[in-house]
PDB file of C-alpha atoms in Angstrom:
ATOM      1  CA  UNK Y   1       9.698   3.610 -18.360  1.00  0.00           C
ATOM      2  CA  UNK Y   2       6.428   1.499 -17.589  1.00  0.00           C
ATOM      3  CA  UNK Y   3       5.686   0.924 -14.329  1.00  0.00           C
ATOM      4  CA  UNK Y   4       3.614  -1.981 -12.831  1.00  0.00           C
ATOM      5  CA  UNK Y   5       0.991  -2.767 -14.827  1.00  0.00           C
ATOM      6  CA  UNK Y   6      -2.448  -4.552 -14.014  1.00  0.00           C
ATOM      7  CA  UNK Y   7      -5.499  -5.796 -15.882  1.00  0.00           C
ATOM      8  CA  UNK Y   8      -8.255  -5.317 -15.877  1.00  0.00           C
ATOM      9  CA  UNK Y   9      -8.959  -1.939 -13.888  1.00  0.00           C
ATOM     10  CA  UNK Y  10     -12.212  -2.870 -13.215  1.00  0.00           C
ATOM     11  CA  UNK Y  11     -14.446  -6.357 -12.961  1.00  0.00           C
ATOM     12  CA  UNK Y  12     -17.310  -6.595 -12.032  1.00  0.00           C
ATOM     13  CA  UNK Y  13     -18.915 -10.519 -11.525  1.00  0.00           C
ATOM     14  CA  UNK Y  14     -21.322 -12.354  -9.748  1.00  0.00           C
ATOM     15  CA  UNK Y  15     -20.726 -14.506  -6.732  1.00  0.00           C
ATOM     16  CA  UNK Y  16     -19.286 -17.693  -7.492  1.00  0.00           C
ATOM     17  CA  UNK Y  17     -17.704 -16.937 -10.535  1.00  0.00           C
ATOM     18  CA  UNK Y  18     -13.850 -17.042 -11.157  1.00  0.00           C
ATOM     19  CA  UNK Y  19     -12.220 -13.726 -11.304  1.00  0.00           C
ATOM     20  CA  UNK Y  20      -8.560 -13.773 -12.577  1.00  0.00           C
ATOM     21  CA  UNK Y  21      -6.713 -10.496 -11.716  1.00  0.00           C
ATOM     22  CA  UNK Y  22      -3.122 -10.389 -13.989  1.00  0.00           C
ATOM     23  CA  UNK Y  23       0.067  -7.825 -13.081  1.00  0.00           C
ATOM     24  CA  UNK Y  24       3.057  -7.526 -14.885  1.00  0.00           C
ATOM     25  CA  UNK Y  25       6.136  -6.212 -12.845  1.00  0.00           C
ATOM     26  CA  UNK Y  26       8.617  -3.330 -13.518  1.00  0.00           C
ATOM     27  CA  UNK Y  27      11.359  -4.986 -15.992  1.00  0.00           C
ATOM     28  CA  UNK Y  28      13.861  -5.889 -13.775  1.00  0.00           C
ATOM     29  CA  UNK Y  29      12.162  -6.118 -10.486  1.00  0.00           C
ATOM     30  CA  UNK Y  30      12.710  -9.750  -8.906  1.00  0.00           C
ATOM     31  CA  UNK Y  31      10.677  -9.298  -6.101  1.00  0.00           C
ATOM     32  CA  UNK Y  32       6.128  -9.097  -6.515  1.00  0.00           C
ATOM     33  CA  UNK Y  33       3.663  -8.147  -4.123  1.00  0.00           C
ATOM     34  CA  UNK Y  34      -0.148  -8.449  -4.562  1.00  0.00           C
ATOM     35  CA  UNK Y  35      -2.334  -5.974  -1.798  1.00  0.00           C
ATOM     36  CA  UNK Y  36      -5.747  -5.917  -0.800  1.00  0.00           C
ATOM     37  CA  UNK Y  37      -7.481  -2.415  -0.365  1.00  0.00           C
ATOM     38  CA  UNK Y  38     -10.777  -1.889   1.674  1.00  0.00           C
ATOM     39  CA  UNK Y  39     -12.043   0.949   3.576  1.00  0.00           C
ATOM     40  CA  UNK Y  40     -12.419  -1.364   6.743  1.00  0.00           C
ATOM     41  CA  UNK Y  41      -9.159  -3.223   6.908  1.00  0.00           C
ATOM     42  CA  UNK Y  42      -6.915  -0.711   5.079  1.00  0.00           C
ATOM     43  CA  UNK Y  43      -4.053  -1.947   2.368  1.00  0.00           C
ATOM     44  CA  UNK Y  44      -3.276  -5.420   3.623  1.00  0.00           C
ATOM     45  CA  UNK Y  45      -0.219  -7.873   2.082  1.00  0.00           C
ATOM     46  CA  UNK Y  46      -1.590 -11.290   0.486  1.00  0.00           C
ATOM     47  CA  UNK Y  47       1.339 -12.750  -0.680  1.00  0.00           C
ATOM     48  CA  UNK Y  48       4.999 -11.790  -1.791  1.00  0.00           C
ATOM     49  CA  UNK Y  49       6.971 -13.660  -4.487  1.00  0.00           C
ATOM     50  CA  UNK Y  50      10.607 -13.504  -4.499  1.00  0.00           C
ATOM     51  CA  UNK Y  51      12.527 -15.003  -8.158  1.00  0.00           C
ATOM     52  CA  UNK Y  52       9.135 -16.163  -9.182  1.00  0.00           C
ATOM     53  CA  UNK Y  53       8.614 -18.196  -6.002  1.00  0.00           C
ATOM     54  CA  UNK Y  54       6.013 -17.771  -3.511  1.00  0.00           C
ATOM     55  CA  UNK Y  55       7.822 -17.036  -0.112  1.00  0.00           C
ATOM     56  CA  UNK Y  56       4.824 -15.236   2.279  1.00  0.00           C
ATOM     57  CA  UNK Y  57       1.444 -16.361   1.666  1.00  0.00           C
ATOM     58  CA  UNK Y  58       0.115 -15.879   5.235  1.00  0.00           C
ATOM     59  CA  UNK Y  59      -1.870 -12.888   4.181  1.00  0.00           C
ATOM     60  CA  UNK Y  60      -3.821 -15.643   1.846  1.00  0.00           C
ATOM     61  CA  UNK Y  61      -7.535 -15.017   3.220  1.00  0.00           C
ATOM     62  CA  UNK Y  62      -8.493 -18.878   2.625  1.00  0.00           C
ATOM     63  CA  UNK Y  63      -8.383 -21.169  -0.466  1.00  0.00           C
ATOM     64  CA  UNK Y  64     -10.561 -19.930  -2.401  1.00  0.00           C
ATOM     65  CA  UNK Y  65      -7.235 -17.203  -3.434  1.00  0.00           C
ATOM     66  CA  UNK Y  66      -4.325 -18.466  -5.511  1.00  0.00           C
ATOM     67  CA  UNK Y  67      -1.504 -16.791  -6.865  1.00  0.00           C
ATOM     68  CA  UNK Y  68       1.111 -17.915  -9.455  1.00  0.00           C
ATOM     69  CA  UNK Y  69       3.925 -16.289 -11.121  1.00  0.00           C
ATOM     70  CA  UNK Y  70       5.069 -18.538 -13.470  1.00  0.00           C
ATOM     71  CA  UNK Y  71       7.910 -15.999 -15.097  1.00  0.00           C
ATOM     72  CA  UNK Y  72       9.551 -12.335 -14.183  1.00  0.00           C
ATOM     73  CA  UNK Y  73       7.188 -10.630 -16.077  1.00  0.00           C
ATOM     74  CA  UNK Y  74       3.938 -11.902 -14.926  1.00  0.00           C
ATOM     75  CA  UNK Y  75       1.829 -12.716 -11.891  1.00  0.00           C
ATOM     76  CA  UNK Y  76      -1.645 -14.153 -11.643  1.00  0.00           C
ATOM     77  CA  UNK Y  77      -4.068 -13.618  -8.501  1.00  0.00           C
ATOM     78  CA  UNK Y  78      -6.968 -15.810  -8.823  1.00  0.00           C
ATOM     79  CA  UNK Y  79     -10.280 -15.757  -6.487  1.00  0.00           C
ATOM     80  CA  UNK Y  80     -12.730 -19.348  -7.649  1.00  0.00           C
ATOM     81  CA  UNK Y  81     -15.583 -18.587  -6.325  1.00  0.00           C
ATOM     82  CA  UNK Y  82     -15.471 -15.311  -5.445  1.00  0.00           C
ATOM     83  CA  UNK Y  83     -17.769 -13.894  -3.135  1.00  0.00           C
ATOM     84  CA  UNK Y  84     -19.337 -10.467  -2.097  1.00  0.00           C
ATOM     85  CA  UNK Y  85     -16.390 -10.138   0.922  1.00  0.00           C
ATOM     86  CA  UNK Y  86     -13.968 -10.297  -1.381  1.00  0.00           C
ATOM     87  CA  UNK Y  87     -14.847  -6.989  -3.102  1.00  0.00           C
ATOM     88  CA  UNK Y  88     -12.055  -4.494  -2.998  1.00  0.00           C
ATOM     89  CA  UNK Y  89      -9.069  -2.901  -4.849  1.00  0.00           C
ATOM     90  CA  UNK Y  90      -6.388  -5.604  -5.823  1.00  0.00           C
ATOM     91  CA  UNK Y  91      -3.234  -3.653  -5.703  1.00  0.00           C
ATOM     92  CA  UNK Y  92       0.203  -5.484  -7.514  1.00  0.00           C
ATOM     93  CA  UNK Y  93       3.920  -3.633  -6.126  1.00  0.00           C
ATOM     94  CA  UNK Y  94       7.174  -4.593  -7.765  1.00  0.00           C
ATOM     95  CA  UNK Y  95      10.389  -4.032  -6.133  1.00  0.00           C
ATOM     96  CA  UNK Y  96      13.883  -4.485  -7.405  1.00  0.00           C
ATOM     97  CA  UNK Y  97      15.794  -6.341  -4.639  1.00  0.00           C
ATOM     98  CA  UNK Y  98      13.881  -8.902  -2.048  1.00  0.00           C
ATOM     99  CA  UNK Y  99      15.291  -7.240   0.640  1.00  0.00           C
ATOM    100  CA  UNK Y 100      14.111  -3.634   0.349  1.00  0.00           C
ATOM    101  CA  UNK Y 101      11.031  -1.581   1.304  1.00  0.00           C
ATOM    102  CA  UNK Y 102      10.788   0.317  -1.706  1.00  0.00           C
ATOM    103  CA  UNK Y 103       7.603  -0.795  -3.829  1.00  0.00           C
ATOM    104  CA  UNK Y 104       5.981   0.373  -6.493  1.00  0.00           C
ATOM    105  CA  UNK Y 105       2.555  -0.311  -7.194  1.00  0.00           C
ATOM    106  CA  UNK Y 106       0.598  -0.315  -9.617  1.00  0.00           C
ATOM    107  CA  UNK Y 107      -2.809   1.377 -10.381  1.00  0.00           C
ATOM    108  CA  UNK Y 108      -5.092  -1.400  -9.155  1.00  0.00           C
ATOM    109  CA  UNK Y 109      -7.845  -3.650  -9.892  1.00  0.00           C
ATOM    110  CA  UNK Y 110     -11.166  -2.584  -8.392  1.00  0.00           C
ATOM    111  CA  UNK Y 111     -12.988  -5.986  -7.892  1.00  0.00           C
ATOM    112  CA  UNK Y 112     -16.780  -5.578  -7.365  1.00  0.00           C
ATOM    113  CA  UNK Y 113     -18.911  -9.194  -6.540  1.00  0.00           C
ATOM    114  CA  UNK Y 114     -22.643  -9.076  -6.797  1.00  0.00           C
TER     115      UNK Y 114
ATOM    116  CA  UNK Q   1      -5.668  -4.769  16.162  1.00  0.00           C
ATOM    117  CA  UNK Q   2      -4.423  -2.120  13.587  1.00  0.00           C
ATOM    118  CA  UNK Q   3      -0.703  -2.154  14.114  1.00  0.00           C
ATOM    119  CA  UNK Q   4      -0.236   1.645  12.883  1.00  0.00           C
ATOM    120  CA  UNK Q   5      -2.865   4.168  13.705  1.00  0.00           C
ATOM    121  CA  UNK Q   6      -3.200   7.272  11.701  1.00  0.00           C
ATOM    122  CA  UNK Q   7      -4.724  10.152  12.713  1.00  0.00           C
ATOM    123  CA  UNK Q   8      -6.855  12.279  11.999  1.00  0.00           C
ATOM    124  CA  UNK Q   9      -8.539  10.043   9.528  1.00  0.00           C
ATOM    125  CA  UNK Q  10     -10.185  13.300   7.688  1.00  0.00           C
ATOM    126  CA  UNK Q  11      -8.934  16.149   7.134  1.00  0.00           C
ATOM    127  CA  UNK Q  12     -10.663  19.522   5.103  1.00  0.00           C
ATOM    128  CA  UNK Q  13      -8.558  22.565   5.220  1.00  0.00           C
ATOM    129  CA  UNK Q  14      -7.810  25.664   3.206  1.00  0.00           C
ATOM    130  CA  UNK Q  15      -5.607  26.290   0.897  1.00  0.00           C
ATOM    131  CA  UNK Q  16      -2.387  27.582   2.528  1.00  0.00           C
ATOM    132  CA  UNK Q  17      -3.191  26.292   6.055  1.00  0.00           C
ATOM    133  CA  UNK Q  18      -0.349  24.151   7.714  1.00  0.00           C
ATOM    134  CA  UNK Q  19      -1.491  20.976   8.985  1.00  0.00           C
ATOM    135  CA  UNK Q  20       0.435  17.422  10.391  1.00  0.00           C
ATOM    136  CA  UNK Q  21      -0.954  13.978  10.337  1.00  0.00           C
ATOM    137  CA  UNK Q  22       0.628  11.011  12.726  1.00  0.00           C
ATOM    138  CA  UNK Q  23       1.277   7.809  12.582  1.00  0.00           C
ATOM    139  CA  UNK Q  24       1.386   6.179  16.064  1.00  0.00           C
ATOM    140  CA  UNK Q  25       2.266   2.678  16.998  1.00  0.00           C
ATOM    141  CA  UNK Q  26       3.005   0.330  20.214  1.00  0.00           C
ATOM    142  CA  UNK Q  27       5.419  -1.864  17.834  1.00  0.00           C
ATOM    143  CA  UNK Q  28       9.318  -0.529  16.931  1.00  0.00           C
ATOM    144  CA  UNK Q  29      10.142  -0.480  12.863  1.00  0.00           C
ATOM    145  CA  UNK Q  30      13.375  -0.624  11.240  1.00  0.00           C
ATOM    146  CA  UNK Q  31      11.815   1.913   8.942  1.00  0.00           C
ATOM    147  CA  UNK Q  32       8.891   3.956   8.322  1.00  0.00           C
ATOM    148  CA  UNK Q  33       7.104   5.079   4.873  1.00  0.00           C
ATOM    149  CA  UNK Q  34       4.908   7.978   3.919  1.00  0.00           C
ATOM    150  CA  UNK Q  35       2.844   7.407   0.762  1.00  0.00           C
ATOM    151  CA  UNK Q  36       0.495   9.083  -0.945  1.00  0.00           C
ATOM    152  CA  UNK Q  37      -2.144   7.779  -3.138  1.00  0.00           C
ATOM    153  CA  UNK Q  38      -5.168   9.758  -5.379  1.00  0.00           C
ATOM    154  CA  UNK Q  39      -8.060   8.401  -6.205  1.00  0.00           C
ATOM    155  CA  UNK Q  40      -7.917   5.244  -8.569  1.00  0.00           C
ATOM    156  CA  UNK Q  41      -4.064   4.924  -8.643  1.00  0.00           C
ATOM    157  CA  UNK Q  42      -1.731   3.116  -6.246  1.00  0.00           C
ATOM    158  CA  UNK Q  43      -0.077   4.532  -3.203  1.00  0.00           C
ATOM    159  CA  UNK Q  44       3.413   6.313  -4.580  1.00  0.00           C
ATOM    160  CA  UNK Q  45       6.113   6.564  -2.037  1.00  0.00           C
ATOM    161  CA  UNK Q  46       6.872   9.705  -0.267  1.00  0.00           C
ATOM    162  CA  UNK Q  47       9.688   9.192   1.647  1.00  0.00           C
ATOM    163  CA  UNK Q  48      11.140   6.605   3.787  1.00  0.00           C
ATOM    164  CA  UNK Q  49      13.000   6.839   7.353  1.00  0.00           C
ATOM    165  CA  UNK Q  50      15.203   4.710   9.488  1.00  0.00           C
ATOM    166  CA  UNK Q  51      16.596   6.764  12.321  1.00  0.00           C
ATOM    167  CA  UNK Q  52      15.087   7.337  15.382  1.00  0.00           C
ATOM    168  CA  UNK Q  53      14.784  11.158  15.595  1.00  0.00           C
ATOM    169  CA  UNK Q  54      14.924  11.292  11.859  1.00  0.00           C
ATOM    170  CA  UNK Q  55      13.721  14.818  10.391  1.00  0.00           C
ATOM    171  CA  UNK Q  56      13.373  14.865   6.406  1.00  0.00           C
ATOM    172  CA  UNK Q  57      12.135  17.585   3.963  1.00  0.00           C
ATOM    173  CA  UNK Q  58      10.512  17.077   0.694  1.00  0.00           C
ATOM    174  CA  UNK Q  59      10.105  20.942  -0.272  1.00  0.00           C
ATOM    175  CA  UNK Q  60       6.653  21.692   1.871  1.00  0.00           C
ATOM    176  CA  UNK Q  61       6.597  18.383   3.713  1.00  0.00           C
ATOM    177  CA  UNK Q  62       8.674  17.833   6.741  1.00  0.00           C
ATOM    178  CA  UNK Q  63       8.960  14.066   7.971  1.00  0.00           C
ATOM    179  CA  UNK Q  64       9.697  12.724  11.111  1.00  0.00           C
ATOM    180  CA  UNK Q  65      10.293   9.164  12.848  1.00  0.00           C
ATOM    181  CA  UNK Q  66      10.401   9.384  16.857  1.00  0.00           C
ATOM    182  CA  UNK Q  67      13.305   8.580  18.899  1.00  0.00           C
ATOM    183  CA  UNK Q  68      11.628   4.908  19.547  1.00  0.00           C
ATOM    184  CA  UNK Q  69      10.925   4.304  16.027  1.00  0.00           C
ATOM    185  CA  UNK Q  70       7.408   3.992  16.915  1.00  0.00           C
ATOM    186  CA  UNK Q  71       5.772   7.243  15.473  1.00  0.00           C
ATOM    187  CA  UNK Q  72       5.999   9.254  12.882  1.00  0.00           C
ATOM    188  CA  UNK Q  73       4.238  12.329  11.950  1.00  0.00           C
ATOM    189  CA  UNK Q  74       4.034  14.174   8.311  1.00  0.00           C
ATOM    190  CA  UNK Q  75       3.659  18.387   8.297  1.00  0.00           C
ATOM    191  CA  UNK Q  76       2.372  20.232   5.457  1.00  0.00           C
ATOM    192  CA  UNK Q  77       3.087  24.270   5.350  1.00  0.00           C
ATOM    193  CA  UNK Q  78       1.179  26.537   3.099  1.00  0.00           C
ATOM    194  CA  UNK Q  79      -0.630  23.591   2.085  1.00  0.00           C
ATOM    195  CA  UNK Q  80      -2.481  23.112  -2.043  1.00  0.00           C
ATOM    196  CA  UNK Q  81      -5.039  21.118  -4.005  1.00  0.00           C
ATOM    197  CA  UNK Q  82      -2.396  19.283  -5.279  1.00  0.00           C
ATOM    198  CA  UNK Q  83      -1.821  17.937  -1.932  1.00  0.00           C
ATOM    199  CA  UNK Q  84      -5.341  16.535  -1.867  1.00  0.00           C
ATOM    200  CA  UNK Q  85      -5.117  12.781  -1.125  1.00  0.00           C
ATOM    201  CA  UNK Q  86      -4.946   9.805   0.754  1.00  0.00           C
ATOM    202  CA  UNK Q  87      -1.664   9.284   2.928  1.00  0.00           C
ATOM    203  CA  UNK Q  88      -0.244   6.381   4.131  1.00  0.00           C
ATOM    204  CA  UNK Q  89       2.104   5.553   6.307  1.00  0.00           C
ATOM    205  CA  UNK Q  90       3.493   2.049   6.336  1.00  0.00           C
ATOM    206  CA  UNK Q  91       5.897   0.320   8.982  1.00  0.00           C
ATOM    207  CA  UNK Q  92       8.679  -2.365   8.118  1.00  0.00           C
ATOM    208  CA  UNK Q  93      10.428  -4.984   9.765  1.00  0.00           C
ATOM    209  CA  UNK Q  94       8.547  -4.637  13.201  1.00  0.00           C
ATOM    210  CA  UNK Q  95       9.499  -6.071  16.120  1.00  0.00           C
ATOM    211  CA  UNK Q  96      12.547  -7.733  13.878  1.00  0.00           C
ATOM    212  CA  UNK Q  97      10.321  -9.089  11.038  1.00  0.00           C
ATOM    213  CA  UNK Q  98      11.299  -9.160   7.463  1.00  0.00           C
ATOM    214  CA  UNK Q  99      12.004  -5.632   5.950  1.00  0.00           C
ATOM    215  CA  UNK Q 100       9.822  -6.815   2.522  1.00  0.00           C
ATOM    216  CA  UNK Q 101       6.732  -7.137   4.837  1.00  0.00           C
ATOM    217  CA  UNK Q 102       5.031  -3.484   5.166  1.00  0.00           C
ATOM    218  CA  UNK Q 103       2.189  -2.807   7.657  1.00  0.00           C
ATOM    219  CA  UNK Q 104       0.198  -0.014   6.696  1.00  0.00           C
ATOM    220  CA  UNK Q 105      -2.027   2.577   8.869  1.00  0.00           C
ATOM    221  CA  UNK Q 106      -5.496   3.131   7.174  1.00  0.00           C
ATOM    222  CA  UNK Q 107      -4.540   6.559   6.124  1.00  0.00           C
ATOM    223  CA  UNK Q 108      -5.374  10.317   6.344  1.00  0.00           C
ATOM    224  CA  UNK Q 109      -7.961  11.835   4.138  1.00  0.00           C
ATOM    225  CA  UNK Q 110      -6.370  15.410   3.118  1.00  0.00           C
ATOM    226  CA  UNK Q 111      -8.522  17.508   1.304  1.00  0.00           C
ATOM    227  CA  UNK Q 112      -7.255  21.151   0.631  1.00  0.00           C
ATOM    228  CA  UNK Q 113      -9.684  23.407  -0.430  1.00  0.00           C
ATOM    229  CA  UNK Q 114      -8.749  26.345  -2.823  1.00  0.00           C
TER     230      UNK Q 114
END
């Protein structure tokens, strides 16, 4: 079976410039996670969807990040404009009920802003 | 404030050396994860315990939440390369929070050399 899967692996951009990172969820999964990996602050929760709707969204770092997930097999996390902070690995986690603690995640996207 | 400190944060042994990483807090979980994660994938659960006092095995890894469900420390025996990696161990539903919402340590750095 596929597990989570997210595009691309790797962007690289230039500050200021949209970057769109896209996951799609293990079939079945109802509940979506999207990380943030850095070798200073560690793996850190941006925001959790539950049925498609956003429920926490405190881990948002400001609004320059947006996330949608506008159906069960697909989740957007966008960064407009991105900026040389926000360089890290974007990691997406699926998990099949909202109340467990059993992710998985996927293979990330390593996000690099010039 | 890092919720979950890991320690030590590198680690460079030989190959069947023992060795046991910890994961210390001042907050109680309702659970505790291990993960482990190699270089350019996501973290992939290890194990996950819920009892204070907890002790589980995974063939050379032993596993164990304290009594206060604040700590938790991972042992390797006779450890191998393929146990080179990055582990994690990540805290839910602290100090009665949702169980969805995991804090994670920063990780141990394992490298076993052969």
């Amino acid at each position: 079976d596929a597990g989570v899967i997210q595009s691309p692996r790797h962007e690289v951009t230039e500050m200021g410039q949209e970057v769109t990172l896209r996951c799609k969820p293990i079939s079945g999964h109802n509940s979506l996670f999207w990380y943030r990996q850095t070798m200073m602050r560690g793996l850190e929760l941006l925001i959790y969807f539950n049925n498609n709707v956003p429920i926490d969204d405190s881990g948002m770092p400001e609004d320059r990040f947006s996330a949608k997930m506008p159906n069960a097999s697909f989740s957007t996390l966008k960064i407009q404009p991105s900026e040389p902070r926000d360089s890290a690995v974007y990691f997406c986690a699926s998990s099949l009920r909202s109340r467990t603690d059993t992710q998985y995640f996927g293979p990330g996207t390593r996000l690099t802003v010039l | 404030t890092q919720l979950l400190e890991q320690s030590p944060q590198f680690l460079s042994i030989q190959e069947g050396e023992n060795l046991t990483v910890y994961c210390n807090s001042s907050s109680v979980f309702s659970s505790l994860q291990w993960y482990r994660q190699e270089p350019g994938e996501g973290p992939v659960l290890l194990v996950t315990v819920v009892t204070g006092g907890e002790v589980k095995k995974l063939k050379r890894l032993t596993f164990q939440f304290g009594d206060a469900r604040k700590d938790s420390s991972l042992h390797i025996t006779a450890a191998q390369p393929g146990d080179t990696g990055l582990y994690l161990c990540a805290g839910a539903g602290n100090s009665g929070g949702s169980n969805y919402k995991l804090t994670f340590g920063k990780g141990t750095l394992l490298t076993v050399n052969p």
